[in-house]
Structures are given as C-alpha cells and as structure tokens.
PDB file of C-alpha atoms in Angstrom:
ATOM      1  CA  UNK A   1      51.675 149.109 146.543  1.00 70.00           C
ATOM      2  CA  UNK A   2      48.064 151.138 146.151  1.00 79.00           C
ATOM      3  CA  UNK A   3      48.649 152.879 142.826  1.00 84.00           C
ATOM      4  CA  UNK A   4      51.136 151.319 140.673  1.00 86.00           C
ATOM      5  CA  UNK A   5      49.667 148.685 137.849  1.00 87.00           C
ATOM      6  CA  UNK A   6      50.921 144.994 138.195  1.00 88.00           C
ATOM      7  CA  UNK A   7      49.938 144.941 134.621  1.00 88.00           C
ATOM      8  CA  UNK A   8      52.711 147.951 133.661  1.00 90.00           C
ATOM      9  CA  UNK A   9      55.392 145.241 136.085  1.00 90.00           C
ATOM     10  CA  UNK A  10      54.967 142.342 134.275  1.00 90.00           C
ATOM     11  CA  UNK A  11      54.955 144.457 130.639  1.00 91.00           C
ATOM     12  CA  UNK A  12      58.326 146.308 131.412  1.00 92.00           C
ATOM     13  CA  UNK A  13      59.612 143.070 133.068  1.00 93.00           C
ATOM     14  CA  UNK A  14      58.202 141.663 129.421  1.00 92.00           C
ATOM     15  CA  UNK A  15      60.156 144.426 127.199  1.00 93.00           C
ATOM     16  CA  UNK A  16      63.297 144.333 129.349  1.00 95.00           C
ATOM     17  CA  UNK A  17      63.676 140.639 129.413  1.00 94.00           C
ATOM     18  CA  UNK A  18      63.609 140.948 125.611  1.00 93.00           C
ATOM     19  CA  UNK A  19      65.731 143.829 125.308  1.00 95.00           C
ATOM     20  CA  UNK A  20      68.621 142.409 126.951  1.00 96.00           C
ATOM     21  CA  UNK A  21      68.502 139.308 124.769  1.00 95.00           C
ATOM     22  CA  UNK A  22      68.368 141.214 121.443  1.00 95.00           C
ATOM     23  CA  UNK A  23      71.731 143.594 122.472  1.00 95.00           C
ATOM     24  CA  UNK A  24      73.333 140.581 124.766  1.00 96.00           C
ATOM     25  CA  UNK A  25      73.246 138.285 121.427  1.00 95.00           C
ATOM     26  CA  UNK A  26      73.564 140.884 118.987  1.00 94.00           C
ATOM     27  CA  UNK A  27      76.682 141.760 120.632  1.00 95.00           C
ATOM     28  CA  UNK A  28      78.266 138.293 121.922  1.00 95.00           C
ATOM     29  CA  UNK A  29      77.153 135.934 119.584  1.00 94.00           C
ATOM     30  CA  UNK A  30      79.398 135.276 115.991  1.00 93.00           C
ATOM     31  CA  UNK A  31      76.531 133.382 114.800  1.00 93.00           C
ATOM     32  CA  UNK A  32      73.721 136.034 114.784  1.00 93.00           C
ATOM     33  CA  UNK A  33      76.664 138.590 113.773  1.00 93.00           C
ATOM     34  CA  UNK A  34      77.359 136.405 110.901  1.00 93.00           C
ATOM     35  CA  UNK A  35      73.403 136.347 110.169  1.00 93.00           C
ATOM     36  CA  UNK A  36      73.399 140.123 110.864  1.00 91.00           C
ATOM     37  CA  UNK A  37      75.867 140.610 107.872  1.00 91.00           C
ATOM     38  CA  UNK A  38      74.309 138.276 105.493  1.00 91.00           C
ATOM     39  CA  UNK A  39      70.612 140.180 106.074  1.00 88.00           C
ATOM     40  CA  UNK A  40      72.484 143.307 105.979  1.00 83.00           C
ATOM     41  CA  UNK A  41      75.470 143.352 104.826  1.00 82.00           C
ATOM     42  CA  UNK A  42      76.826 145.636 108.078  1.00 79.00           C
ATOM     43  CA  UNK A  43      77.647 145.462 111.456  1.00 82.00           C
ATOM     44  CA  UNK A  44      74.803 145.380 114.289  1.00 85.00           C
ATOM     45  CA  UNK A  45      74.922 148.689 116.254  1.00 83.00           C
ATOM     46  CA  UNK A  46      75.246 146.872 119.487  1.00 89.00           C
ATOM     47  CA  UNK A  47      77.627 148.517 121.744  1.00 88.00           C
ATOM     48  CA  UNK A  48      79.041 147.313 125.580  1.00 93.00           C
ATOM     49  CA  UNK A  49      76.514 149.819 126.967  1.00 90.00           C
ATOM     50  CA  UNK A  50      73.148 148.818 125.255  1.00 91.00           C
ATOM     51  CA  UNK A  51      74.079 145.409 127.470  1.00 94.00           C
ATOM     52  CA  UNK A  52      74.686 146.711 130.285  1.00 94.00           C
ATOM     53  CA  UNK A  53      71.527 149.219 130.143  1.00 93.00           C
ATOM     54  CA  UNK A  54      69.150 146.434 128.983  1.00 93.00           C
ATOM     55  CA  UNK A  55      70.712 143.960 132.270  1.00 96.00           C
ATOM     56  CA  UNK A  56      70.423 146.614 134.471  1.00 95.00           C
ATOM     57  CA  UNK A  57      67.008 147.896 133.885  1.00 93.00           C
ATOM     58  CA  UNK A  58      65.431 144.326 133.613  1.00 95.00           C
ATOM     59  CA  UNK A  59      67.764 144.130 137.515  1.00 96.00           C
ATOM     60  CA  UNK A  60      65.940 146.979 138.328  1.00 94.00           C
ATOM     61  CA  UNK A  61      62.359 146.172 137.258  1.00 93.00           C
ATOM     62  CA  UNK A  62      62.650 142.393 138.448  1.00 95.00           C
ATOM     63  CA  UNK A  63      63.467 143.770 141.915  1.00 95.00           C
ATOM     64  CA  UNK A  64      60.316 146.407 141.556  1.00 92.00           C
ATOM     65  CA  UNK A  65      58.042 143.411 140.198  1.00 91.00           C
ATOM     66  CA  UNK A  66      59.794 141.440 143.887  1.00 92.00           C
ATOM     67  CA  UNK A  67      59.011 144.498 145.872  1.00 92.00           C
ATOM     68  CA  UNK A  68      55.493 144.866 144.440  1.00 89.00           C
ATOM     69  CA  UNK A  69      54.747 140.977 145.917  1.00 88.00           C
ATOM     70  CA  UNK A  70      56.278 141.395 148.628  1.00 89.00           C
ATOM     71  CA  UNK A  71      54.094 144.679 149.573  1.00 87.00           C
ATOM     72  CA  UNK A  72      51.051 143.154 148.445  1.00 83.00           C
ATOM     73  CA  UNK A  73      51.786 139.975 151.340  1.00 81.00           C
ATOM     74  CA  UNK A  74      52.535 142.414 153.651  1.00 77.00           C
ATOM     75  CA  UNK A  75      49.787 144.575 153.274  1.00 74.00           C
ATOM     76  CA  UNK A  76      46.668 141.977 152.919  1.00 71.00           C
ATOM     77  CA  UNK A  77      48.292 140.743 156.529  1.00 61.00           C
ATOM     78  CA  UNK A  78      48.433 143.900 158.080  1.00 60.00           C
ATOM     79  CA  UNK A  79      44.856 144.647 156.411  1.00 54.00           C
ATOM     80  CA  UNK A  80      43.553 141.134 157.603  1.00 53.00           C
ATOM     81  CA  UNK A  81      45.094 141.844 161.315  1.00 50.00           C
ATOM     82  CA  UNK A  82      42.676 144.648 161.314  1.00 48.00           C
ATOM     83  CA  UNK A  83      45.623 147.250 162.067  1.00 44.00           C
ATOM     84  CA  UNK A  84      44.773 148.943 158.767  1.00 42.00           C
ATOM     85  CA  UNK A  85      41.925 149.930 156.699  1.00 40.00           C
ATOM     86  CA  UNK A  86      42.773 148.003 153.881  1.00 41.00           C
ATOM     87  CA  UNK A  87      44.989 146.577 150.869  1.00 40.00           C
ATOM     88  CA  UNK A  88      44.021 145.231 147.712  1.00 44.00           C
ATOM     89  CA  UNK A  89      45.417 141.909 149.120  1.00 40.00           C
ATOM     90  CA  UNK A  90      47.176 138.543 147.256  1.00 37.00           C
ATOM     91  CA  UNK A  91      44.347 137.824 145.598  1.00 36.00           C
ATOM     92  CA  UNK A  92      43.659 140.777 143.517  1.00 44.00           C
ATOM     93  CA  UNK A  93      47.715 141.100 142.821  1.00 42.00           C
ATOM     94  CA  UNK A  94      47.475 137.477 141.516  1.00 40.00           C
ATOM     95  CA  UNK A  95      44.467 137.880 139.277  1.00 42.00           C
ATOM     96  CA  UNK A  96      41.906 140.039 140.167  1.00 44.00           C
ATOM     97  CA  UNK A  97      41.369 142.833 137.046  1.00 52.00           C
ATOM     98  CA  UNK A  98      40.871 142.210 133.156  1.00 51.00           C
ATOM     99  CA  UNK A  99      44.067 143.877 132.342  1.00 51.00           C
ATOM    100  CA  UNK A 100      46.193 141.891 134.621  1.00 59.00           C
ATOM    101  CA  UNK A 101      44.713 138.861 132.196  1.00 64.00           C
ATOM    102  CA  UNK A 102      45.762 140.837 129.024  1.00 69.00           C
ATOM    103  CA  UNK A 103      48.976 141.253 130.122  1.00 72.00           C
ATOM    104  CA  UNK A 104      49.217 137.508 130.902  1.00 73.00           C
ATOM    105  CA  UNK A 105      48.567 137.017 127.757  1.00 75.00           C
ATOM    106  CA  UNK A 106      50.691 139.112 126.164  1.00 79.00           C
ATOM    107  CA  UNK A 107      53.258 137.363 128.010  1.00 77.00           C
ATOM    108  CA  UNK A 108      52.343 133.661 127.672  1.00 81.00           C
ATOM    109  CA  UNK A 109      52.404 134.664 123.597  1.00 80.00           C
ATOM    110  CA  UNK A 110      55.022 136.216 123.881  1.00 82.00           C
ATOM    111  CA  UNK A 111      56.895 133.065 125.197  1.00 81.00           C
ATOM    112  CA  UNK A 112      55.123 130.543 122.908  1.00 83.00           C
ATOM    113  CA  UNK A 113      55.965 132.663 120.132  1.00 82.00           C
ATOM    114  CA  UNK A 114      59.398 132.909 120.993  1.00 80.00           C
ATOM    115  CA  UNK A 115      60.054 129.339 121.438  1.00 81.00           C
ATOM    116  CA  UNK A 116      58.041 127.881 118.343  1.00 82.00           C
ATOM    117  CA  UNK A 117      60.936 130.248 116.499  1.00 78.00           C
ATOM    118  CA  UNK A 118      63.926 128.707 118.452  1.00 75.00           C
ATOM    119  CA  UNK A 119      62.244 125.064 117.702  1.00 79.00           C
ATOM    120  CA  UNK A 120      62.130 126.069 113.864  1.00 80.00           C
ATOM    121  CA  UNK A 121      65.330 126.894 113.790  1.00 76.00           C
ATOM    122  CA  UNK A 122      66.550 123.575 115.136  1.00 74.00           C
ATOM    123  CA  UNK A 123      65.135 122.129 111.591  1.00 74.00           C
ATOM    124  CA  UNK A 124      66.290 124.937 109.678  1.00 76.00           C
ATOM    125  CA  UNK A 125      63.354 126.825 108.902  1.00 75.00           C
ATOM    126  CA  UNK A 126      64.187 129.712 110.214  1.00 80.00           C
ATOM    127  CA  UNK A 127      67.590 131.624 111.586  1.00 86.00           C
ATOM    128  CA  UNK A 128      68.171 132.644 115.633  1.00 87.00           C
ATOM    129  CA  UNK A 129      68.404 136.312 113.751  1.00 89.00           C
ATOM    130  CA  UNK A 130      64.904 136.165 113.207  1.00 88.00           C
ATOM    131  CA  UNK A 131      63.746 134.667 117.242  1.00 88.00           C
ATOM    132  CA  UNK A 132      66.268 137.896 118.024  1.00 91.00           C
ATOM    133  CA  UNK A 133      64.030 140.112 115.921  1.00 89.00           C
ATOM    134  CA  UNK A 134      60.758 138.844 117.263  1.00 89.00           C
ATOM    135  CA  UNK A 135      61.924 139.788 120.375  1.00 90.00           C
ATOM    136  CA  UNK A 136      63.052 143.160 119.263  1.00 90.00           C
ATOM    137  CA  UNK A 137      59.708 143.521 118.220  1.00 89.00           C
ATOM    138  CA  UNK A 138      58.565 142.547 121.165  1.00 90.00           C
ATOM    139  CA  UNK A 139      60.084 145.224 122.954  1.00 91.00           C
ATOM    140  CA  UNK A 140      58.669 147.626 120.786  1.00 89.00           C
ATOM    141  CA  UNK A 141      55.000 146.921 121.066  1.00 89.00           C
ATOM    142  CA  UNK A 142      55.688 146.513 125.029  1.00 90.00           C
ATOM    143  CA  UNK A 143      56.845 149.993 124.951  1.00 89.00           C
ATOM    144  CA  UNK A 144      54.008 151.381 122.924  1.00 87.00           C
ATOM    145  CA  UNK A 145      51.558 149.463 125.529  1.00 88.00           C
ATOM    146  CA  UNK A 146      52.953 148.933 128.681  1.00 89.00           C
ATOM    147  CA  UNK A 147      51.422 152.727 130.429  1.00 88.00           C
ATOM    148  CA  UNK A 148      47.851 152.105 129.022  1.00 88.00           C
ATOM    149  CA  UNK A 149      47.093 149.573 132.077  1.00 87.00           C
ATOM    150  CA  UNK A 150      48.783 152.277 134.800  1.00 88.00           C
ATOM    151  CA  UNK A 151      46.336 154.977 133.072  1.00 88.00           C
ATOM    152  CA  UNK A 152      43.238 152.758 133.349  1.00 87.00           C
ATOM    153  CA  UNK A 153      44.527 152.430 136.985  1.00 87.00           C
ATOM    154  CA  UNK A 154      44.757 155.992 137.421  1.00 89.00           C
ATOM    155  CA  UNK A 155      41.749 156.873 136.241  1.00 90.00           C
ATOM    156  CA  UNK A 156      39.748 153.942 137.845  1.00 88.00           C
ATOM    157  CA  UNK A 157      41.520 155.443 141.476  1.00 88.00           C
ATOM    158  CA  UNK A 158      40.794 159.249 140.116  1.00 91.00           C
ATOM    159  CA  UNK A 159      44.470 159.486 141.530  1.00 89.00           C
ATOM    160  CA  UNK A 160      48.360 159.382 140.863  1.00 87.00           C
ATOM    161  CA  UNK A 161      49.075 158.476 144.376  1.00 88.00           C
ATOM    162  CA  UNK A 162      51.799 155.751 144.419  1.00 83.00           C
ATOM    163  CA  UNK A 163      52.743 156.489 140.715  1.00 83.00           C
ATOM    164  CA  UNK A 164      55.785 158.659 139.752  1.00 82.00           C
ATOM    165  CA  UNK A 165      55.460 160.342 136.501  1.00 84.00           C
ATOM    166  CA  UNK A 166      59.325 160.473 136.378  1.00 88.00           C
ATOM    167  CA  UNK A 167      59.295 157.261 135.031  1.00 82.00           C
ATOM    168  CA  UNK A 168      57.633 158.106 132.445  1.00 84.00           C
ATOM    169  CA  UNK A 169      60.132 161.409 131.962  1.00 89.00           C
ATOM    170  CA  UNK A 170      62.969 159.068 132.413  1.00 88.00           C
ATOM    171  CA  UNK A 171      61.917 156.399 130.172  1.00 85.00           C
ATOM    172  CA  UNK A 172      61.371 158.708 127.601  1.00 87.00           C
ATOM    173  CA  UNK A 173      64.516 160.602 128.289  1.00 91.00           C
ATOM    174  CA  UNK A 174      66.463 157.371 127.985  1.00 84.00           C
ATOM    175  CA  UNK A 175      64.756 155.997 124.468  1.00 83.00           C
ATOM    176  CA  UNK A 176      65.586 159.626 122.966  1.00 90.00           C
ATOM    177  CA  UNK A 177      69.482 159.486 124.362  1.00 89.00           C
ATOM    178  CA  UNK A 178      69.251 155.784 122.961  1.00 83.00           C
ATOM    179  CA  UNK A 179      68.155 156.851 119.586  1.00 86.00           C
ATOM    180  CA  UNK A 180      70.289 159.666 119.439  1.00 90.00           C
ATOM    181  CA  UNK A 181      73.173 157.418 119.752  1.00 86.00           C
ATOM    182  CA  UNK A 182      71.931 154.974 117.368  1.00 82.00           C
ATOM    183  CA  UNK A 183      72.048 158.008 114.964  1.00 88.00           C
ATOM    184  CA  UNK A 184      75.397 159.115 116.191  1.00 88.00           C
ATOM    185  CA  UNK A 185      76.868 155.877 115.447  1.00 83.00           C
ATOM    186  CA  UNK A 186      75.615 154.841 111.797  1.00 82.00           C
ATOM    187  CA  UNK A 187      77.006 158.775 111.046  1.00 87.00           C
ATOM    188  CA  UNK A 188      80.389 157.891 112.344  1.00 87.00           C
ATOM    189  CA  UNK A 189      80.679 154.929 109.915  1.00 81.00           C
ATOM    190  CA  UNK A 190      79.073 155.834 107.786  1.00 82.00           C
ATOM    191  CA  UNK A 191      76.494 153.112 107.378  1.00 77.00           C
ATOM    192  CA  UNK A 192      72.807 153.320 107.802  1.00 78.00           C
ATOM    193  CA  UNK A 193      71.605 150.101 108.148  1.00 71.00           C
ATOM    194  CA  UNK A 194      72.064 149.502 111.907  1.00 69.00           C
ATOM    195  CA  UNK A 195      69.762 152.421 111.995  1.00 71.00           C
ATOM    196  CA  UNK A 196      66.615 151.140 108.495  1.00 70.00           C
ATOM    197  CA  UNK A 197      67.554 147.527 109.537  1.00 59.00           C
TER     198      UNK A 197
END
C-alpha cells in the first residue's frame, strides 16, 4: 500500500459514485429527461456506454479503495509481528494526515449537500435535475483535485514507488475519448446543447 494516497481513493471513489448517478439517471429516468428538455429544450447526451463506463470504474475503484484496507490490515500485522520493517499501519490509513481530513470533508459535503437538494425537492423547491447537476459538478471539481493529495504524497516520500503514472495517462486518455464523443454526438444531430448545457 506504501505510495498510493488514501486521500486520491476516497476522491475518485467520490467522482465515480457521482458520475454514475448523473449518466444512470440522465439516461433511465423520464422524469429528469422531461426536466432535461424543459431546461434545454434537447435531449441529454447520455448514451448505454457513459453507464456502463461510470459503473464500471466506480467497480473498479471501490475494489482498489477494498484492496487498499485490506493491505493496510495486513501490513500493520505483519509489521507488528516484527517479520517486517514496517507499514504505515490502520491507524494512519484511518486518519493519520491533514489531507486524508480534507478529503473527508469534501466527502461528508459532498453528501450533505446532495441530500439537502433531494429534501428540497420533496417540497418543490427545487427539481432532481438540479441534485443531478450538483453531482455533475461534483465530479468535476473531484477531477480537477483528486491527484493534488497523491503529489503531496509523492513529494513528502521523494518517491513514485507504489504509484503508476498510467493512471494518470489513462484517465486522461479516457476524459479526451469521452469528450470527443460528446462532440461527435451533438455534430450528428445537430444540436449543441448536450455539449453548452
């Protein structure tokens, strides 16, 4: 587990949980359609595969965030046993740095946020498009955000070990094919707003 950033977990975990509930209601429910089209008076972009990208890399990153505790219990035994010359241990993956509390905060705002919305929309303050939107938003600051606390860990270790900079090659690979077909598809129809909102 030495060298990848709890914090950067629980952030992706953060922007994927979101990002699978903007495209999964975007693109199931009639409801937020129907809002869609009164906001915007088009369609939502939302195709099959934005679902099953945002399910499957929130699956992917939940069973990272499993295998990072796991690791972590492991190790502090095997570093308490006296076997090996040491782990960071439970406690420090629990709570131990400053940015691990930032991102706990992020996410406990992120939830309060998110459910103040849903309760205003029970007394018809507000529409579920706009709790779908804060999420989307969400996402986006998570993404802007989410490799500052694996930097900080870097440089704090002088070191990459542990850390794969594909990720970072792949996640940016896969938000420039995801644009790109955002683009692709308001040109086939013709209409832009899936793409200015």
């Amino acid at each position: 587990v030495t060298g990848l950033s709890l914090d950067f977990l629980i952030l992706n975990t953060l922007g994927f949980t979101c990002y699978s509930i903007y495209n999964t209601t975007l693109y199931y429910s009639s409801t937020i359609r129907d809002q869609y089209k009164q906001t915007f008076g088009g369609e939502p972009q939302v195709k099959l595969n934005d679902v099953a990208f945002g399910i499957h890399a929130l699956g992917v990153t939940l069973i990272t965030l499993v295998q990072y505790g796991y690791y972590t219990v492991v190790n502090s035994h095997v570093a308490t046993s006296g076997t090996s010359n040491g782990s960071s241990g439970v406690s420090d993956a629990i709570g131990g740095r400053k940015g691990r509390t930032v991102s706990m905060w992020i996410l406990v705002f992120t939830v309060s946020s998110a459910i103040s919305l849903y309760a205003s929309t029970v007394f018809g303050h507000t529409w579920i498009l706009d709790v779908v939107y804060f999420l989307s938003l969400v996402k986006m600051l998570t993404s802007l955000v989410k490799y500052v606390p694996q930097a900080i860990l870097n440089f704090e270790r002088r070191s990459t070990v542990g850390w794969s900079i594909l990720n970072i090659g792949l996640d940016f690979l896969g938000g420039v094919l995801s644009f790109a077909q955002l683009v692709g598809d308001c040109w086939s129809i013709g209409d832009w707003s899936g793409l200015v909102g």
